[in-house]
Short mmCIF file of C-alpha atoms and ligand atoms in Angstrom, two decimals:
data_model
loop_
_atom_site.label_atom_id
_atom_site.label_comp_id
_atom_site.label_asym_id
_atom_site.label_seq_id
_atom_site.Cartn_x
_atom_site.Cartn_y
_atom_site.Cartn_z
CA MET A 26 87.02 124.55 130.54
CA GLU A 27 82.96 124.93 130.85
CA ASN A 28 82.20 127.96 133.45
CA ILE A 29 80.36 126.34 136.51
CA GLN A 30 77.32 126.43 137.14
CA CYS A 31 76.08 128.73 140.40
CA PHE A 32 72.51 129.93 141.33
CA ARG A 33 73.74 133.08 143.46
CA PRO A 34 74.57 135.99 141.29
CA THR A 35 77.67 136.62 143.23
CA LYS A 36 80.58 135.90 141.21
CA ALA A 37 83.91 137.15 140.12
CA VAL A 38 84.58 137.36 136.44
CA ILE A 39 87.90 137.06 134.99
CA ASP A 40 88.97 138.55 131.80
CA LEU A 41 91.25 136.03 130.25
CA GLN A 42 91.79 138.32 127.41
CA ALA A 43 93.11 140.59 129.65
CA ILE A 44 95.62 138.10 131.22
CA ARG A 45 96.65 137.33 127.64
CA ASP A 46 97.44 140.98 126.82
CA ASN A 47 99.39 141.62 129.99
CA VAL A 48 101.73 138.75 128.97
CA VAL A 49 101.95 139.35 125.48
CA HIS A 50 102.97 142.88 126.27
CA LEU A 51 105.82 141.71 128.51
CA LYS A 52 107.03 139.28 126.18
CA ASN A 53 107.35 141.87 123.41
CA MET A 54 109.77 143.97 125.86
CA LEU A 55 111.97 140.90 127.03
CA GLN A 56 115.05 139.73 125.07
CA PRO A 57 114.30 137.06 123.03
CA GLU A 58 115.59 134.16 124.46
CA VAL A 59 114.30 134.84 128.16
CA GLN A 60 111.39 132.82 129.66
CA ILE A 61 108.14 133.91 131.31
CA ILE A 62 107.71 132.22 134.79
CA ALA A 63 103.80 132.73 135.41
CA VAL A 64 103.27 133.40 139.11
CA VAL A 65 100.07 131.60 139.59
CA LYS A 66 100.45 130.82 143.29
CA ALA A 67 97.40 131.80 145.61
CA ASN A 68 94.82 130.13 143.16
CA ALA A 69 96.68 133.03 140.96
CA TYR A 70 96.12 135.61 143.24
CA GLY A 71 92.77 134.99 143.60
CA HIS A 72 92.03 134.57 140.06
CA GLY A 73 91.67 131.00 139.46
CA ASP A 74 94.83 129.18 138.72
CA ILE A 75 94.20 126.53 136.17
CA GLU A 76 92.61 128.93 133.53
CA VAL A 77 95.21 132.09 134.26
CA ALA A 78 97.94 129.00 133.85
CA ARG A 79 96.48 127.89 130.65
CA THR A 80 95.93 131.62 129.39
CA ALA A 81 99.39 132.48 130.61
CA MET A 82 100.72 129.57 128.48
CA GLU A 83 99.27 130.23 125.70
CA ALA A 84 100.27 133.93 125.45
CA GLY A 85 103.78 133.00 125.91
CA ALA A 86 104.57 131.89 129.28
CA THR A 87 106.83 128.72 129.57
CA ILE A 88 106.96 127.77 133.29
CA LEU A 89 104.52 128.15 136.11
CA ALA A 90 105.69 129.23 139.69
CA VAL A 91 103.89 128.40 142.93
CA ALA A 92 104.07 128.73 146.70
CA THR A 93 103.49 125.35 148.48
CA PRO A 94 103.92 121.90 147.33
CA ASP A 95 100.37 121.38 147.26
CA GLU A 96 99.57 124.29 144.52
CA ALA A 97 102.50 121.82 142.35
CA VAL A 98 100.39 118.69 142.74
CA HIS A 99 97.49 120.78 141.80
CA MET A 100 98.88 122.25 138.52
CA ARG A 101 100.71 118.87 137.56
CA GLU A 102 97.17 117.07 137.98
CA TYR A 103 96.33 119.68 134.81
CA PHE A 104 99.80 120.32 133.08
CA PRO A 105 101.94 117.03 132.95
CA GLN A 106 104.26 118.74 130.44
CA VAL A 107 105.04 122.08 131.41
CA GLY A 108 107.76 123.39 134.20
CA ILE A 109 106.59 123.96 137.70
CA LEU A 110 108.65 125.54 140.37
CA VAL A 111 108.04 125.83 143.90
CA LEU A 112 108.74 129.27 145.18
CA GLY A 113 108.80 128.74 148.87
CA ALA A 114 110.19 125.95 151.14
CA THR A 115 109.38 122.29 150.74
CA PRO A 116 109.24 119.39 153.53
CA ILE A 117 111.14 116.44 152.91
CA SER A 118 108.39 114.53 152.57
CA PHE A 119 107.28 116.11 149.19
CA VAL A 120 110.49 115.14 147.87
CA PRO A 121 109.75 111.80 146.44
CA TYR A 122 106.86 113.20 144.34
CA ALA A 123 108.96 116.13 143.08
CA ALA A 124 111.28 114.11 141.88
CA ALA A 125 108.81 111.54 140.05
CA ASN A 126 106.71 114.29 139.06
CA ASP A 127 109.52 116.77 137.81
CA ILE A 128 108.92 119.69 140.28
CA MET A 129 111.62 122.03 140.87
CA LEU A 130 112.39 123.07 144.25
CA ALA A 131 113.61 126.13 145.99
CA VAL A 132 116.31 124.93 148.03
CA PHE A 133 118.38 126.93 150.78
CA SER A 134 119.44 124.56 153.56
CA GLN A 135 122.59 122.09 153.40
CA GLU A 136 120.52 119.72 156.23
CA TRP A 137 117.46 119.67 153.57
CA VAL A 138 119.68 118.44 150.70
CA GLU A 139 121.45 115.81 153.33
CA GLN A 140 117.81 114.60 154.28
CA ALA A 141 116.46 114.95 150.85
CA ALA A 142 119.31 112.83 149.79
CA LYS A 143 118.11 109.91 151.69
CA GLN A 144 114.83 109.88 150.17
CA ASN A 145 114.05 107.02 147.46
CA ILE A 146 113.95 108.63 144.35
CA ASP A 147 114.94 107.46 140.80
CA ARG A 148 114.70 110.55 138.96
CA SER A 149 116.78 113.85 138.96
CA LEU A 150 115.39 116.08 141.46
CA LYS A 151 115.97 119.73 139.83
CA LEU A 152 116.70 122.23 142.35
CA HIS A 153 116.94 126.11 142.54
CA ILE A 154 119.25 127.60 145.11
CA LYS A 155 117.62 130.67 146.83
CA ILE A 156 119.93 133.09 147.63
CA ASP A 157 118.93 135.89 150.39
CA THR A 158 120.27 139.13 149.29
CA GLY A 159 118.08 141.27 151.62
CA MET A 160 114.84 140.36 151.61
CA GLY A 161 115.36 138.11 154.61
CA ARG A 162 112.72 135.74 154.04
CA ILE A 163 114.32 132.40 152.78
CA GLY A 164 117.68 131.70 151.22
CA VAL A 165 121.57 131.33 151.88
CA SER A 166 122.99 134.41 152.76
CA THR A 167 126.93 134.21 152.83
CA ARG A 168 129.15 132.62 150.69
CA ASP A 169 129.99 129.84 152.79
CA GLU A 170 126.51 128.79 153.01
CA LEU A 171 126.17 129.15 149.12
CA GLN A 172 129.38 127.11 148.84
CA GLN A 173 128.17 124.15 151.15
CA LEU A 174 125.02 124.03 149.71
CA TYR A 175 126.11 123.91 146.23
CA ASP A 176 128.72 121.14 147.36
CA ALA A 177 125.68 119.10 149.00
CA ILE A 178 123.81 119.09 145.88
CA THR A 179 126.34 118.15 143.37
CA ALA A 180 127.67 115.36 145.76
CA ALA A 181 124.12 113.85 145.82
CA SER A 182 123.30 111.56 142.92
CA HIS A 183 119.98 112.02 141.53
CA MET A 184 120.32 116.12 142.22
CA LEU A 185 120.62 118.90 140.24
CA VAL A 186 121.44 122.31 140.55
CA ASP A 187 119.03 123.44 137.87
CA GLY A 188 118.61 127.30 138.79
CA VAL A 189 119.86 130.19 141.26
CA PHE A 190 117.47 132.70 142.15
CA THR A 191 116.84 135.49 144.32
CA HIS A 192 114.03 138.11 145.51
CA PHE A 193 113.82 141.93 145.34
CA ALA A 194 112.39 143.50 148.45
CA THR A 195 112.22 147.15 146.79
CA ALA A 196 112.18 146.84 143.17
CA ASP A 197 108.78 148.67 143.34
CA GLU A 198 110.61 151.96 144.86
CA GLU A 199 111.87 154.70 143.34
CA ASP A 200 114.90 154.84 145.37
CA THR A 201 117.21 152.32 143.90
CA LYS A 202 120.06 152.12 146.81
CA TYR A 203 118.62 149.04 148.35
CA PHE A 204 117.71 147.30 145.09
CA ASP A 205 121.43 147.91 143.67
CA LYS A 206 122.81 146.57 146.56
CA GLN A 207 121.00 143.39 146.33
CA VAL A 208 121.85 143.23 142.67
CA LYS A 209 125.63 143.48 143.54
CA MET A 210 125.41 140.86 146.00
CA PHE A 211 123.55 138.29 143.80
CA LYS A 212 125.78 138.95 141.28
CA ASP A 213 129.08 138.42 143.54
CA PHE A 214 127.38 135.09 144.65
CA LEU A 215 126.53 134.01 141.16
CA GLN A 216 130.43 134.37 140.09
CA LEU A 217 131.18 131.86 143.26
CA LEU A 218 129.42 128.87 141.17
CA PRO A 219 131.88 126.74 139.32
CA LYS A 220 129.00 126.33 136.48
CA LYS A 221 126.05 128.62 135.47
CA PRO A 222 122.94 126.39 136.26
CA ARG A 223 120.11 126.40 133.45
CA LEU A 224 118.05 128.91 134.87
CA VAL A 225 119.26 132.03 136.74
CA HIS A 226 116.15 134.59 137.37
CA VAL A 227 115.80 137.56 139.50
CA ALA A 228 113.09 139.58 138.56
CA ASN A 229 109.79 139.98 139.96
CA THR A 230 106.95 141.93 137.76
CA ALA A 231 108.56 145.48 139.13
CA THR A 232 111.95 144.56 138.03
CA SER A 233 111.04 143.09 134.71
CA LEU A 234 108.73 146.38 133.88
CA ILE A 235 110.92 149.21 135.12
CA LYS A 236 114.78 148.09 135.71
CA ASP A 237 117.44 146.99 133.44
CA ALA A 238 117.31 144.16 130.73
CA SER A 239 120.45 142.71 132.03
CA LEU A 240 118.46 141.85 135.30
CA GLN A 241 116.04 139.68 132.88
CA PHE A 242 118.87 136.80 132.67
CA ASP A 243 117.15 133.33 131.58
CA ALA A 244 113.53 134.02 133.12
CA VAL A 245 111.56 136.73 134.98
CA ARG A 246 108.82 135.91 137.28
CA TYR A 247 105.44 137.66 136.27
CA GLY A 248 102.96 137.98 139.12
CA ILE A 249 100.85 140.76 139.56
CA SER A 250 100.79 142.50 136.18
CA MET A 251 99.62 139.52 134.14
CA TYR A 252 96.62 140.52 136.60
CA GLY A 253 96.57 143.77 135.01
CA LEU A 254 97.78 145.69 138.40
CA ALA A 255 100.98 147.77 139.02
CA PRO A 256 103.32 146.58 141.66
CA SER A 257 103.14 149.94 143.32
CA PRO A 258 102.11 153.52 142.88
CA TYR A 259 105.15 154.28 141.67
CA VAL A 260 105.54 151.76 138.89
CA GLU A 261 101.84 152.64 138.00
CA THR A 262 103.47 156.13 136.94
CA ILE A 263 106.23 154.86 134.61
CA LEU A 264 104.48 151.65 133.23
CA PRO A 265 106.00 150.35 129.76
CA PHE A 266 102.49 149.70 128.30
CA PRO A 267 99.03 149.88 129.76
CA LEU A 268 97.55 147.08 131.85
CA ARG A 269 94.30 145.43 131.78
CA PRO A 270 92.78 144.23 135.04
CA ALA A 271 91.35 140.79 134.81
CA PHE A 272 89.42 140.67 138.36
CA SER A 273 85.75 142.26 138.49
CA LEU A 274 83.02 141.63 141.11
CA GLN A 275 79.80 141.17 140.51
CA THR A 276 76.25 140.63 141.68
CA GLU A 277 72.63 141.99 141.56
CA LEU A 278 70.03 143.42 144.08
CA VAL A 279 68.17 140.85 145.69
CA TYR A 280 65.82 143.02 147.64
CA VAL A 281 64.82 146.90 147.46
CA LYS A 282 62.90 148.72 149.93
CA LYS A 283 62.05 152.32 150.65
CA ILE A 284 62.81 153.01 154.19
CA LYS A 285 61.45 156.20 156.20
CA ALA A 286 63.66 159.01 157.87
CA GLY A 287 64.82 157.81 161.00
CA GLN A 288 65.10 154.36 160.27
CA SER A 289 68.32 152.15 160.67
CA VAL A 290 69.91 149.30 158.75
CA GLY A 291 71.89 145.96 159.73
CA TYR A 292 73.30 145.24 162.88
CA GLY A 293 73.76 147.48 165.59
CA ALA A 294 71.58 149.79 163.82
CA THR A 295 74.43 151.69 162.94
CA TYR A 296 73.13 153.60 160.11
CA THR A 297 70.27 155.52 160.30
CA ALA A 298 68.61 157.61 157.33
CA GLU A 299 68.18 161.33 157.35
CA GLU A 300 65.81 161.42 154.77
CA ASP A 301 63.57 158.82 153.01
CA CYS A 302 65.38 156.61 150.43
CA TYR A 303 65.78 153.31 149.09
CA VAL A 304 68.04 150.75 150.33
CA GLY A 305 69.35 147.88 148.31
CA THR A 306 70.43 144.45 149.79
CA LEU A 307 73.22 142.47 148.19
CA PRO A 308 73.73 138.62 148.59
CA ILE A 309 77.66 138.94 149.45
CA GLY A 310 79.25 139.99 153.11
CA TYR A 311 82.07 139.19 155.06
CA ALA A 312 82.12 135.25 154.50
CA ASP A 313 82.98 136.14 150.86
CA GLY A 314 85.83 138.12 151.79
CA MET A 315 84.14 141.87 151.65
CA ILE A 316 85.22 142.32 155.03
CA ARG A 317 83.49 144.56 157.62
CA LYS A 318 85.90 147.49 156.75
CA LEU A 319 84.46 148.11 153.45
CA CYS A 320 81.39 149.70 154.97
CA GLY A 321 81.13 152.98 153.32
CA GLN A 322 82.84 151.41 150.02
CA ASN A 323 80.73 152.33 147.09
CA VAL A 324 79.41 149.90 144.29
CA LEU A 325 78.32 151.01 140.94
CA VAL A 326 74.16 150.59 140.31
CA ASP A 327 73.45 151.86 136.64
CA GLY A 328 76.82 153.46 136.20
CA LYS A 329 76.16 155.55 139.37
CA PHE A 330 78.06 155.18 142.76
CA ALA A 331 76.01 153.88 145.68
CA PRO A 332 77.58 153.15 149.21
CA ILE A 333 77.32 150.17 151.34
CA ILE A 334 75.74 151.41 154.50
CA GLY A 335 75.35 149.71 157.82
CA ARG A 336 77.51 147.03 159.05
CA ILE A 337 78.44 144.11 156.19
CA CYS A 338 76.69 140.64 157.34
CA MET A 339 78.33 137.35 156.70
CA ASP A 340 76.51 136.80 153.42
CA GLN A 341 74.78 139.93 152.58
CA CYS A 342 75.38 143.97 152.51
CA MET A 343 73.42 146.62 152.10
CA ILE A 344 73.31 149.84 149.92
CA LEU A 345 72.22 153.34 149.61
CA LEU A 346 70.62 153.23 146.47
CA PRO A 347 70.22 156.67 144.48
CA THR A 348 66.94 155.89 143.14
CA ALA A 349 64.37 152.64 142.91
CA TYR A 350 65.99 149.91 140.86
CA ASN A 351 64.29 146.33 140.10
CA ILE A 352 65.37 143.20 141.76
CA GLY A 353 67.94 141.78 139.76
CA GLU A 354 69.48 144.83 138.56
CA LYS A 355 73.25 144.43 137.85
CA VAL A 356 75.68 145.53 140.72
CA THR A 357 79.48 145.91 140.00
CA LEU A 358 81.51 145.77 143.11
CA ILE A 359 85.14 145.83 141.35
CA GLY A 360 84.94 146.92 137.52
CA THR A 361 83.71 149.03 135.34
CA GLN A 362 79.83 149.90 134.28
CA GLN A 363 78.83 152.28 131.90
CA GLY A 364 82.30 153.87 131.63
CA VAL A 365 82.64 154.48 135.66
CA THR A 366 85.39 152.03 137.33
CA ILE A 367 85.80 150.99 140.83
CA SER A 368 89.17 149.48 140.88
CA ILE A 369 91.17 146.78 142.96
CA ASP A 370 93.14 149.83 143.98
CA ASP A 371 90.24 151.74 145.57
CA TRP A 372 89.47 148.67 147.26
CA ALA A 373 93.12 148.36 148.42
CA GLY A 374 92.98 152.39 149.62
CA LYS A 375 89.74 151.89 151.50
CA LEU A 376 91.36 148.70 152.99
CA GLU A 377 94.72 150.32 153.69
CA THR A 378 96.33 147.60 152.17
CA ILE A 379 98.13 146.96 149.01
CA ASN A 380 96.17 145.52 145.86
CA TYR A 381 97.98 142.16 145.74
CA GLU A 382 95.94 141.38 148.94
CA VAL A 383 92.34 142.41 147.61
CA PRO A 384 91.69 139.33 145.15
CA CYS A 385 93.28 137.17 147.48
CA ILE A 386 90.92 137.65 150.19
CA ILE A 387 87.60 137.13 148.08
CA THR A 388 86.87 133.64 149.33
CA ASN A 389 86.42 130.23 147.55
CA ARG A 390 82.58 130.67 148.15
CA VAL A 391 82.61 133.04 145.51
CA PRO A 392 82.75 131.27 142.17
CA ARG A 393 85.33 132.42 139.63
CA ILE A 394 84.12 132.87 136.10
CA TYR A 395 85.66 133.44 132.96
CA SER A 396 85.50 135.35 130.00
CA ASN A 397 87.65 134.90 126.75
C1 PLP B 16 105.41 136.00 144.89
C2 PLP B 16 106.62 136.34 144.33
C3 PLP B 16 106.72 136.45 142.87
C4 PLP B 16 105.90 137.40 142.06
O1 PLP B 16 105.97 138.91 142.51
P1 PLP B 16 105.20 139.90 141.74
O2 PLP B 16 105.41 141.35 142.52
O3 PLP B 16 103.38 139.83 141.71
O4 PLP B 16 105.58 140.14 140.44
C5 PLP B 16 107.98 136.65 142.23
N1 PLP B 16 109.29 135.55 143.10
C6 PLP B 16 108.84 135.17 144.28
C7 PLP B 16 109.78 134.56 145.00
C8 PLP B 16 107.41 135.62 144.95
O5 PLP B 16 107.55 135.07 146.25
#
């Protein structure tokens, strides 16, 4: 796909080779028959779903997972052949599309199956039973519920138990007590099924990277580390291979001025210069996802740190420059410049959140540009 034309210099540059490497490295450590489900929900964690999906499949992924039916429709338009799984809940109104377009759906309610069976479908609907083993989000959580759900699906014509799965709440933590409990419950529930479905899958990134290979089952759901980020600080310390972050955020200085000691910058005049200094203006603001809490965060100019000063505006913000620079000077907000790096984890620390959230909050106004 051609990169889109954009005039504003603010852009997220996505390194597709990094994604390729992160998938190939995982593939090399999986048991030979295990499939990789590339998790590309939420616009591929903000990286751009179509290009990430294509790259992940070139590197060895065979199935795409999304969170919502609309994301599945979007994927299907670009990838007519590949397996697509919706991880979240789906309304009954989506059933005819899912059957006609071979979309795999998560299922966890007998009533849903009974409603779905009344829909006008001519091809088999592939269902993945979700078992809630402790995440407390969606899924059947008792043996009876599982039995009844399974029976309802097998009783319906044009419905197939294609998969069974669960999701772990603490796979990225050092303490494995809760995790082990979830594993045991899943294995016990699996025994109740009269026939093993085609795809049993439980592993998220953390599980596939640091847990026993037997938990790979038929497929692993690879999310955060496909993008080059560790699922948690703990997993970061025991990674089986080095990750390559794919996301960087770039812009340029659009204005530079010298201000005198005592002059202020931005709404509320919250920043006042203590001495004469150079201030640069960046064309990025909270409407791009650079929320006001990032005031004080460093950016990189000429390989040097420069802090954001004053309040971040909707479309612009100001930085304190180490010295005078020209308009057009490259500024890196996330990424590496001259060997110096500001990481997504640095932003997550500043924002008191997890790395997952950071690329997701960079809005659609910031074009995603792809490098190979
Ligand atoms: C988002 C999601 C994943 C991917 O999680 P990572 O920690 O990014 O690997 C896997 N499974 C389910 C059900 C999810 O919702």
